[in-house]
Coordinates of C-alpha atoms and ligand atoms in Angstrom, one line a residue:
M1 CA 83.6 109.2 94.8
F2 CA 83.3 108.2 98.4
D3 CA 81.1 110.1 100.9
A4 CA 79.1 109.2 104.0
R5 CA 76.4 107.4 102.0
T6 CA 78.6 106.2 99.1
T7 CA 81.0 103.7 100.6
C8 CA 80.9 100.8 98.2
V9 CA 81.8 101.7 94.6
V10 CA 82.5 99.8 91.4
V11 CA 85.0 100.9 88.9
V12 CA 84.5 99.4 85.4
G13 CA 86.1 99.9 82.0
A14 CA 83.4 101.4 79.7
Q15 CA 85.1 100.5 76.3
W16 CA 87.2 97.5 75.3
G17 CA 89.6 97.4 78.3
D18 CA 92.9 99.2 78.9
E19 CA 91.0 102.5 79.7
G20 CA 93.4 103.2 82.6
K21 CA 91.4 101.6 85.4
G22 CA 94.7 100.7 87.2
K23 CA 95.6 104.3 87.6
L24 CA 92.1 105.3 88.7
V25 CA 91.8 102.5 91.2
D26 CA 95.3 103.5 92.5
V27 CA 94.2 107.1 93.0
L28 CA 90.8 106.2 94.6
A29 CA 92.5 103.5 96.7
E30 CA 94.2 106.3 98.6
R31 CA 90.7 106.9 100.2
A32 CA 89.6 103.3 100.3
D33 CA 89.9 100.6 103.0
M34 CA 89.5 97.7 100.6
V35 CA 89.9 96.9 96.9
V36 CA 88.3 93.8 95.4
R37 CA 89.0 92.2 92.0
Y38 CA 85.8 90.5 90.9
Q39 CA 86.4 88.8 87.6
G40 CA 88.9 87.9 84.9
G41 CA 92.4 86.7 85.6
A42 CA 95.9 87.1 84.3
N43 CA 94.5 88.3 81.0
A44 CA 94.3 91.8 82.6
G45 CA 97.3 94.0 83.0
H46 CA 97.0 97.1 85.2
T47 CA 99.9 99.4 84.9
V48 CA 100.5 101.8 87.8
V49 CA 103.4 104.3 88.0
T50 CA 104.4 105.5 91.4
G51 CA 107.4 107.9 91.3
E52 CA 110.0 106.3 89.2
T53 CA 108.6 102.7 89.7
Q54 CA 106.2 101.0 87.3
F55 CA 104.1 98.1 88.5
I56 CA 102.2 95.8 86.1
L57 CA 99.7 93.8 88.2
Q58 CA 97.6 91.1 86.6
Q59 CA 96.1 89.2 89.6
I60 CA 96.5 91.4 92.5
P61 CA 94.4 94.6 92.8
S62 CA 96.5 97.7 92.3
G63 CA 95.2 98.9 95.7
I64 CA 98.0 96.8 97.2
L65 CA 100.4 99.7 96.6
H66 CA 98.7 101.7 99.4
P67 CA 99.8 100.5 102.8
R68 CA 96.4 100.8 104.5
V69 CA 94.4 98.9 101.9
T70 CA 93.2 95.3 102.2
C71 CA 93.0 93.6 98.8
I72 CA 90.7 90.8 97.8
V73 CA 90.8 88.4 94.9
G74 CA 87.2 87.5 94.6
N75 CA 85.3 84.3 93.8
G76 CA 84.6 85.5 90.3
V77 CA 88.3 85.7 89.4
V78 CA 90.1 82.8 87.7
L79 CA 93.4 82.5 89.6
D80 CA 96.8 81.7 88.2
P81 CA 98.8 81.1 91.4
D82 CA 102.2 81.3 89.7
Q83 CA 101.4 84.7 88.4
L84 CA 100.2 85.7 91.8
F85 CA 103.4 84.6 93.4
T86 CA 105.5 86.4 90.8
E87 CA 103.6 89.6 91.6
L88 CA 104.0 89.1 95.3
D89 CA 107.8 88.6 94.8
Q90 CA 108.0 91.8 92.7
L91 CA 106.1 93.7 95.4
A92 CA 108.4 92.4 98.1
E93 CA 111.5 93.3 96.0
K94 CA 110.2 96.9 95.7
G95 CA 109.7 97.1 99.4
I96 CA 105.8 96.8 99.5
D97 CA 104.7 95.1 102.7
F98 CA 101.5 93.1 101.9
S99 CA 101.4 90.9 105.0
G100 CA 97.8 90.4 106.2
R101 CA 96.5 92.7 103.4
L102 CA 95.7 90.1 100.7
V103 CA 92.8 87.7 100.9
V104 CA 92.1 85.1 98.1
S105 CA 88.6 83.7 97.8
D106 CA 88.6 79.9 98.4
R107 CA 85.8 79.8 95.8
A108 CA 87.9 81.2 93.0
H109 CA 88.6 78.8 90.2
L110 CA 92.2 77.8 89.4
V111 CA 93.8 78.1 86.0
L112 CA 95.7 74.9 85.5
A113 CA 98.5 74.3 83.0
Y114 CA 96.0 72.3 80.7
H115 CA 93.7 75.4 80.5
K116 CA 96.6 77.3 79.0
L117 CA 97.4 74.5 76.6
L118 CA 93.8 74.4 75.5
D119 CA 93.6 78.2 75.0
Q120 CA 96.8 78.2 73.0
A121 CA 95.8 75.2 70.8
S122 CA 92.2 76.4 70.1
E123 CA 91.5 77.8 66.7
K124 CA 88.6 79.7 68.2
S125 CA 90.9 81.4 70.7
Q126 CA 93.1 82.4 67.8
N127 CA 90.2 83.9 65.8
I128 CA 89.2 85.9 68.9
G129 CA 92.8 86.8 69.6
T130 CA 92.8 85.8 73.3
T131 CA 95.7 86.4 75.6
G132 CA 96.4 82.7 75.7
R133 CA 96.3 82.7 79.5
G134 CA 93.8 79.9 79.8
I135 CA 90.9 82.2 80.8
G136 CA 88.2 80.9 78.5
P137 CA 88.9 77.2 79.2
T138 CA 88.9 77.8 83.0
Y139 CA 85.5 79.6 82.8
E140 CA 84.2 76.8 80.6
D141 CA 85.2 74.3 83.3
K142 CA 83.6 76.5 86.0
Y143 CA 80.2 76.6 84.1
G144 CA 80.6 72.9 83.1
R145 CA 80.9 72.2 86.8
R146 CA 84.2 70.5 86.5
G147 CA 86.4 73.3 87.7
I148 CA 89.1 73.1 90.4
R149 CA 88.7 75.7 93.1
V150 CA 91.2 77.1 95.6
A151 CA 89.3 75.3 98.4
D152 CA 90.1 71.9 96.6
L153 CA 93.8 72.4 97.6
R154 CA 92.8 71.7 101.2
D155 CA 92.6 67.9 100.4
L156 CA 95.3 67.0 97.9
A157 CA 94.6 63.3 98.2
A158 CA 91.0 63.8 97.1
L159 CA 92.1 66.1 94.4
R160 CA 94.4 63.7 92.6
P161 CA 91.7 61.4 91.1
V162 CA 89.7 64.4 90.1
L163 CA 92.7 66.0 88.4
A164 CA 93.5 62.7 86.7
E165 CA 90.0 62.8 85.1
R166 CA 90.5 66.5 84.1
V167 CA 93.9 65.9 82.6
A168 CA 92.6 62.9 80.6
R169 CA 89.7 65.0 79.3
A170 CA 92.0 67.9 78.4
N171 CA 94.3 65.5 76.4
R172 CA 91.3 64.1 74.5
L173 CA 90.4 67.7 73.6
L174 CA 93.9 68.6 72.6
E175 CA 94.0 65.5 70.3
L176 CA 90.7 66.6 68.8
M177 CA 92.1 70.0 68.1
G178 CA 95.0 68.4 66.3
S179 CA 97.5 69.7 68.9
T180 CA 100.5 67.6 69.9
A181 CA 100.7 69.3 73.3
R182 CA 99.7 67.1 76.2
A183 CA 99.1 67.6 79.9
A184 CA 100.6 65.2 82.5
L185 CA 99.0 64.3 85.8
D186 CA 102.2 64.1 87.8
A187 CA 103.3 67.6 86.5
Q188 CA 99.9 69.0 87.4
M189 CA 100.0 67.4 90.9
A190 CA 103.5 68.7 91.4
L191 CA 102.2 72.2 90.5
V192 CA 99.3 72.2 92.9
E193 CA 101.5 70.7 95.7
R194 CA 103.9 73.6 95.2
W195 CA 101.1 76.2 95.3
T196 CA 99.3 74.8 98.3
P197 CA 101.6 75.9 101.2
R198 CA 101.9 79.5 99.9
L199 CA 98.4 79.9 98.7
L200 CA 96.3 78.4 101.5
P201 CA 97.4 80.8 104.2
L202 CA 96.1 83.7 102.0
T203 CA 92.6 82.1 101.5
A204 CA 89.3 82.7 103.2
D205 CA 85.6 83.1 102.6
A206 CA 86.3 86.4 100.8
G207 CA 82.6 87.3 100.3
L208 CA 82.2 87.2 104.1
V209 CA 85.3 89.5 104.5
V210 CA 83.8 92.0 102.0
H211 CA 80.4 91.8 103.6
H212 CA 81.8 92.7 107.0
A213 CA 83.7 95.6 105.5
V214 CA 80.6 96.9 103.8
K215 CA 78.5 96.5 107.0
R216 CA 81.0 98.4 109.0
G217 CA 80.8 101.3 106.5
K218 CA 84.4 100.8 105.3
R219 CA 85.2 102.3 101.9
V220 CA 85.2 99.4 99.4
L221 CA 86.2 99.6 95.8
L222 CA 85.2 96.8 93.5
E223 CA 87.7 96.7 90.6
G224 CA 86.6 95.3 87.2
A225 CA 89.1 94.0 84.7
Q226 CA 88.8 94.3 80.9
G227 CA 86.0 96.5 79.6
S228 CA 82.2 96.5 79.1
L229 CA 82.4 95.7 75.4
L230 CA 84.3 92.5 76.3
D231 CA 81.5 91.3 78.7
V232 CA 80.4 87.8 77.7
D233 CA 76.7 89.0 77.7
H234 CA 76.9 92.7 76.7
G235 CA 80.1 92.8 74.7
T236 CA 80.8 92.2 71.0
Y237 CA 80.1 88.5 71.2
P238 CA 81.9 86.2 70.4
F239 CA 84.8 88.6 70.4
V240 CA 84.7 89.0 74.2
T241 CA 86.3 87.6 77.3
S242 CA 84.6 84.8 79.3
S243 CA 83.3 86.8 82.3
N244 CA 80.9 89.5 83.2
T245 CA 83.0 92.6 83.2
T246 CA 80.1 94.9 83.7
A247 CA 78.9 96.2 87.1
G248 CA 76.4 93.4 87.6
G249 CA 79.3 91.0 87.7
A250 CA 80.8 93.0 90.6
A251 CA 78.2 91.8 93.2
V252 CA 78.4 88.1 92.0
G253 CA 82.2 88.1 91.7
A254 CA 82.9 89.8 95.0
G255 CA 80.3 87.7 96.9
I256 CA 78.0 90.5 98.1
G257 CA 74.4 91.5 97.2
P258 CA 73.7 94.2 94.5
T259 CA 72.0 96.4 97.2
A260 CA 75.4 96.8 98.9
I261 CA 76.7 98.8 95.9
H262 CA 76.2 102.6 95.9
G263 CA 77.8 103.9 92.7
V264 CA 79.5 102.8 89.5
L265 CA 82.4 104.8 87.9
G266 CA 83.0 104.1 84.2
V267 CA 86.6 104.6 83.0
V268 CA 86.9 105.8 79.4
K269 CA 89.8 106.8 77.3
A270 CA 89.5 110.2 75.6
Y271 CA 89.7 108.1 72.4
T272 CA 89.2 104.3 71.8
T273 CA 91.5 101.3 71.7
R274 CA 91.0 97.6 71.4
V275 CA 93.4 94.6 71.5
G276 CA 92.4 91.4 69.8
N277 CA 89.9 90.9 66.9
G278 CA 86.3 92.0 66.4
P279 CA 84.6 95.2 65.2
L280 CA 85.9 98.6 66.3
P281 CA 83.7 101.1 64.4
T282 CA 85.7 104.3 65.0
E283 CA 89.1 102.6 64.3
A284 CA 91.5 105.0 62.6
D285 CA 93.6 102.6 60.5
D286 CA 95.7 105.6 59.2
P287 CA 98.5 107.9 60.2
E288 CA 96.3 109.6 62.8
G289 CA 95.6 106.2 64.4
R290 CA 99.3 105.4 64.4
R291 CA 99.9 108.7 66.0
L292 CA 97.4 107.9 68.8
R293 CA 99.2 104.6 69.3
E294 CA 102.7 106.2 69.5
L295 CA 101.6 109.1 71.8
G296 CA 99.5 106.9 74.0
G297 CA 102.0 104.0 74.2
E298 CA 99.2 101.7 73.1
F299 CA 100.8 98.3 73.4
G300 CA 99.1 95.5 75.4
A301 CA 100.3 95.3 79.0
V302 CA 100.1 91.5 79.0
T303 CA 100.9 90.4 75.4
G304 CA 102.8 93.5 74.1
R305 CA 100.5 93.5 71.0
P306 CA 99.9 96.9 69.4
R307 CA 96.5 98.1 70.3
R308 CA 94.1 99.2 67.5
C309 CA 93.3 102.9 68.0
G310 CA 90.5 105.2 67.0
W311 CA 88.3 108.1 68.0
F312 CA 85.9 108.3 71.0
D313 CA 82.8 106.4 70.2
A314 CA 79.8 107.9 72.0
T315 CA 77.5 105.1 71.0
V316 CA 79.7 102.6 72.8
V317 CA 80.0 104.8 76.0
R318 CA 76.2 105.5 76.0
Y319 CA 75.6 101.8 75.9
A320 CA 78.2 101.2 78.7
V321 CA 76.4 103.9 80.8
R322 CA 73.1 101.9 80.4
V323 CA 74.4 98.3 80.9
N324 CA 76.5 99.3 83.9
G325 CA 74.2 102.0 85.4
L326 CA 77.2 104.3 85.5
T327 CA 76.9 107.2 87.9
G328 CA 80.0 108.9 86.7
L329 CA 82.8 108.8 84.1
A330 CA 86.6 109.1 84.5
V331 CA 88.1 110.3 81.3
T332 CA 91.7 109.1 80.9
K333 CA 94.7 110.0 78.6
L334 CA 93.3 113.4 77.6
D335 CA 96.9 114.5 77.3
V336 CA 97.4 112.1 74.4
L337 CA 95.2 114.4 72.2
D338 CA 97.2 117.5 73.1
T339 CA 98.9 117.9 69.7
F340 CA 96.0 117.1 67.4
A341 CA 94.7 120.1 65.5
E342 CA 91.2 118.5 65.3
V343 CA 89.6 115.7 67.2
P344 CA 86.8 113.7 65.7
V345 CA 84.1 112.1 67.9
G346 CA 81.8 109.4 66.8
T347 CA 78.4 110.6 67.8
A348 CA 76.2 107.9 66.2
Y349 CA 76.2 105.1 63.6
R350 CA 74.6 104.6 60.2
L351 CA 73.8 101.1 59.1
D352 CA 73.1 100.5 55.4
G353 CA 72.1 104.2 55.0
S354 CA 69.8 104.3 58.0
A355 CA 70.3 105.8 61.5
C356 CA 71.4 103.1 64.1
E357 CA 71.1 104.6 67.6
E358 CA 71.9 101.5 69.7
M359 CA 74.6 98.9 69.7
P360 CA 73.5 96.1 67.4
S361 CA 73.4 92.6 69.0
E362 CA 75.0 91.0 66.0
V363 CA 78.7 91.4 65.6
D364 CA 78.4 91.4 61.8
L365 CA 76.1 94.4 61.9
L366 CA 78.5 96.3 64.2
G367 CA 81.2 95.4 61.7
R368 CA 79.2 97.2 59.0
V369 CA 78.1 100.4 60.8
K370 CA 79.6 103.7 59.7
P371 CA 80.3 106.2 62.4
V372 CA 78.9 109.7 62.1
Y373 CA 81.7 112.1 63.2
E374 CA 81.6 115.5 64.7
V375 CA 85.0 117.2 64.4
L376 CA 86.0 119.3 67.4
P377 CA 88.9 121.8 67.4
G378 CA 92.0 120.5 69.2
W379 CA 93.8 122.6 71.9
R380 CA 97.4 122.1 70.8
R381 CA 98.7 122.8 74.3
S382 CA 99.9 120.5 77.0
T383 CA 97.3 119.5 79.6
A384 CA 99.9 117.5 81.6
D385 CA 100.1 120.1 84.4
A386 CA 96.4 120.8 84.8
R387 CA 95.0 119.9 88.2
R388 CA 91.6 121.7 88.0
L389 CA 89.2 121.9 85.1
G390 CA 89.9 125.6 84.9
D391 CA 93.5 124.9 84.1
L392 CA 92.5 123.2 80.9
P393 CA 92.4 125.0 77.5
V394 CA 88.9 126.0 76.7
E395 CA 88.8 123.6 73.7
A396 CA 89.7 120.7 76.0
R397 CA 86.9 121.7 78.4
R398 CA 84.5 121.8 75.4
Y399 CA 85.7 118.4 74.3
L400 CA 84.9 117.0 77.8
D401 CA 81.6 118.7 77.9
R402 CA 80.6 117.2 74.6
L403 CA 81.7 113.7 75.7
E404 CA 79.6 114.1 78.8
E405 CA 76.6 115.3 76.8
L406 CA 76.8 112.5 74.3
S407 CA 77.4 109.8 76.9
G408 CA 74.8 110.7 79.4
A409 CA 76.9 110.5 82.6
P410 CA 78.8 113.2 84.4
V411 CA 82.6 113.4 84.1
R412 CA 84.0 113.0 87.6
Y413 CA 87.7 112.6 86.9
V414 CA 90.1 113.6 84.1
S415 CA 93.5 112.0 83.9
V416 CA 96.2 113.9 82.1
G417 CA 99.3 111.7 82.5
T418 CA 100.5 108.4 83.9
R419 CA 101.6 109.8 87.3
R420 CA 99.4 109.6 90.3
D421 CA 99.2 113.4 90.7
Q422 CA 98.2 114.0 87.1
I423 CA 94.5 113.9 87.8
I424 CA 91.6 116.4 87.9
E425 CA 88.7 115.8 90.3
V426 CA 85.6 117.5 88.9
Ligands
IMP1 P1 90.8 86.2 76.9 O1 90.3 87.1 78.0 O2 92.3 86.0 77.0 O3 90.0 85.0 76.6 O4 90.7 87.1 75.5 C1 89.4 87.4 74.9 C2 89.4 88.8 74.3 O5 89.5 89.8 75.4 C3 90.6 89.1 73.4 O6 90.2 90.0 72.4 C4 91.6 89.8 74.3 O7 92.5 90.6 73.6 C5 90.7 90.6 75.2 N1 91.2 91.0 76.5 C6 91.4 90.1 77.5 N2 91.9 90.8 78.6 C7 92.1 92.1 78.2 C8 92.5 93.3 78.8 O8 92.9 93.3 80.0 N3 92.5 94.4 78.1 C9 92.1 94.4 76.8 N4 91.7 93.4 76.1 C10 91.6 92.2 76.8

């Protein structure tokens, strides 16, 4: 991905999240100097396996596992400091030295306990099937201009009356929602007082840190969370998360200009999954779909919920290529398809009997489309040991060629297992 002219690259999910970005970022981070998380919060769960050890990181970029990489939690992220500290403790326990390698933006918004109460009490959140981590309410406060930012921890005396007003407001909302849960000012203050001494030493003007790295030609990876179809603008609204997961969000959420970015890699599973509610046109709600779930271990990294599974949807990925300006694709979990005799691919949609070439804006229409399938022959051989394209069975190569053709972006990486070394660079 990186070369002399391509030093600042975005990695985004090109479906509904859980595409395996964690592993890709982990592999690419080996060649990077800096990895930046630019949006989302503890709703994301990046699973990375190194040797016998598995790490699930929600707030910290997975680049932290590489000793030379500096990791940034950007201004676009909503930060849950307790989750951050839990992850730091886990890293320390497993012998990862992160001192001086983690910078948290002082412009990032804090997820307070009342945001989680609001998320969990909200009927709307339940309809959407959110992770209940307070993500939506924190972004609502950010855009409502009543958020609490990391920088606000520098003056706790000034923060107390602000927090008093926010807690009172949250309690009024909880009452309106018919919830009996209530937030308490003293408990919130105790929380921020506990966070402050550990968090503030990690904070800085992170955009400036990233800017300097880019200017010096350092290799910078901007890591998106969730997937393009969960983007608040471009996703299957309202069944989306509350941030811009697509590549445009990378500049805003990292604090640099769009002209600093040289390439965008879209991560796609060789099939499709989704957690939470909302349309999923190529969903296979049948024994084949259950087989995908079992073989792919498709259970949410954050909530443990079974993921909905289905076939590769080229209309979705073509759309993701367009809205992200993808310059390459990384196809993950190809090995999950190893035992299937045939592999359907959704090439287009039909809506009420007519061709539908683009993703409809209305979620109801997307719920009604019928995918058109092309059935490709399976390869029925293990791909787990392939390290070059030439090692793959010919049917698997044809499958990848077809995905590339239908999606409109070149395949640059193929992942054939959870381990770091199980990757093919094209
Ligand atoms: P929220 O981000 O918790 O508000 O949830 C909104 C929607 O995004 C729900 O459908 C969640 O299941 C989905 N979602 C949030 N984070 C992730 C993720 O990391 N992977 C997949 N789906 C996610």
